[in-house]
DNA sequence: GCTGAAAATTCCCTTGA
DNA sequence: TCAAGGGAATTTTCAGC
């Protein structure tokens, strides 16, 4: 379990992972060294999986966002399906789901034409029998997981 | 537009934003100073929006993932709806969509009971007339946007 | 968890292609 | 316009307590 200090550290790092441990420590009433030790342990425990950057999709030709639900006539939770989906770079997320469809993928393409080409590729995957595409008109927000600091 | 070097830098930072500029520069055949200057400009231009950490959802009591499609009898792309969705911490993403539903939200809760409570809150939002919930059984992957280095 | 010091890195500025 | 180089200032990192 995380204590209050851990949660504050995680929340602050989600907002800006470039800040110094001195700044971080000051925010939670610890020395830089102790803050560093806390964060090191959070990484070690796998709570913090990695430090990464947030890229603006439009800047890298990924301005079109859509979610595609895949229907299938076979179980899609196997390694072959996973590999097939992993090999498609436009797919940002892939999930096996409960309900009428079998899988849900989040995709980003440069244009709607590219989206169409992508759907063709998805249809070609073994077991896929249908697709239902949800095109995003506007994203209100995409934000880090809330870790409840101060609750 | 990004050139080849920029794309490699971005891809490497997506994988690990803690590496030094010396390491980064070596990977693209630049000095540490020049690599730093490149990255600084990518931030300035907004290509890199921020440096952040990836948190393991299960470690922070967000082990249940679901997507909820919201049907509505009024336009949901307004500020009031945005504010209402923003105020719910379990919502990680909120999008206005084309098609039969009006909005799609990605939510993470600790338990399915919490998911149920969340659905109640979503129903209470002005204009919302229906919800369709897609529960994720297994996530194959959630990865950074592909920026096509070397293509 | 703190302090303090050594090592490494960042970051700015100047020069040059 | 872009990269290299120098060097000061900051930050990280690792002792010992």
Short mmCIF file of C-alpha atoms (C1' of nucleotides) in Angstrom, two decimals, chain B residues 29-31 34 38 41, chain D residues 1-6:
data_model
loop_
_atom_site.label_atom_id
_atom_site.label_comp_id
_atom_site.label_asym_id
_atom_site.label_seq_id
_atom_site.Cartn_x
_atom_site.Cartn_y
_atom_site.Cartn_z
CA UNK B 29 25.15 10.68 -33.66
CA UNK B 30 24.97 14.03 -31.90
CA UNK B 31 26.76 15.57 -28.94
CA UNK B 34 22.96 19.16 -29.48
CA UNK B 38 16.78 19.21 -30.12
CA UNK B 41 12.86 22.61 -29.21
"C1'" DT D 1 20.18 27.03 -39.32
"C1'" DC D 2 22.37 23.56 -36.84
"C1'" DA D 3 26.01 21.38 -34.20
"C1'" DA D 4 30.19 21.39 -31.22
"C1'" DG D 5 32.63 22.68 -27.17
"C1'" DG D 6 33.57 24.69 -22.64
#
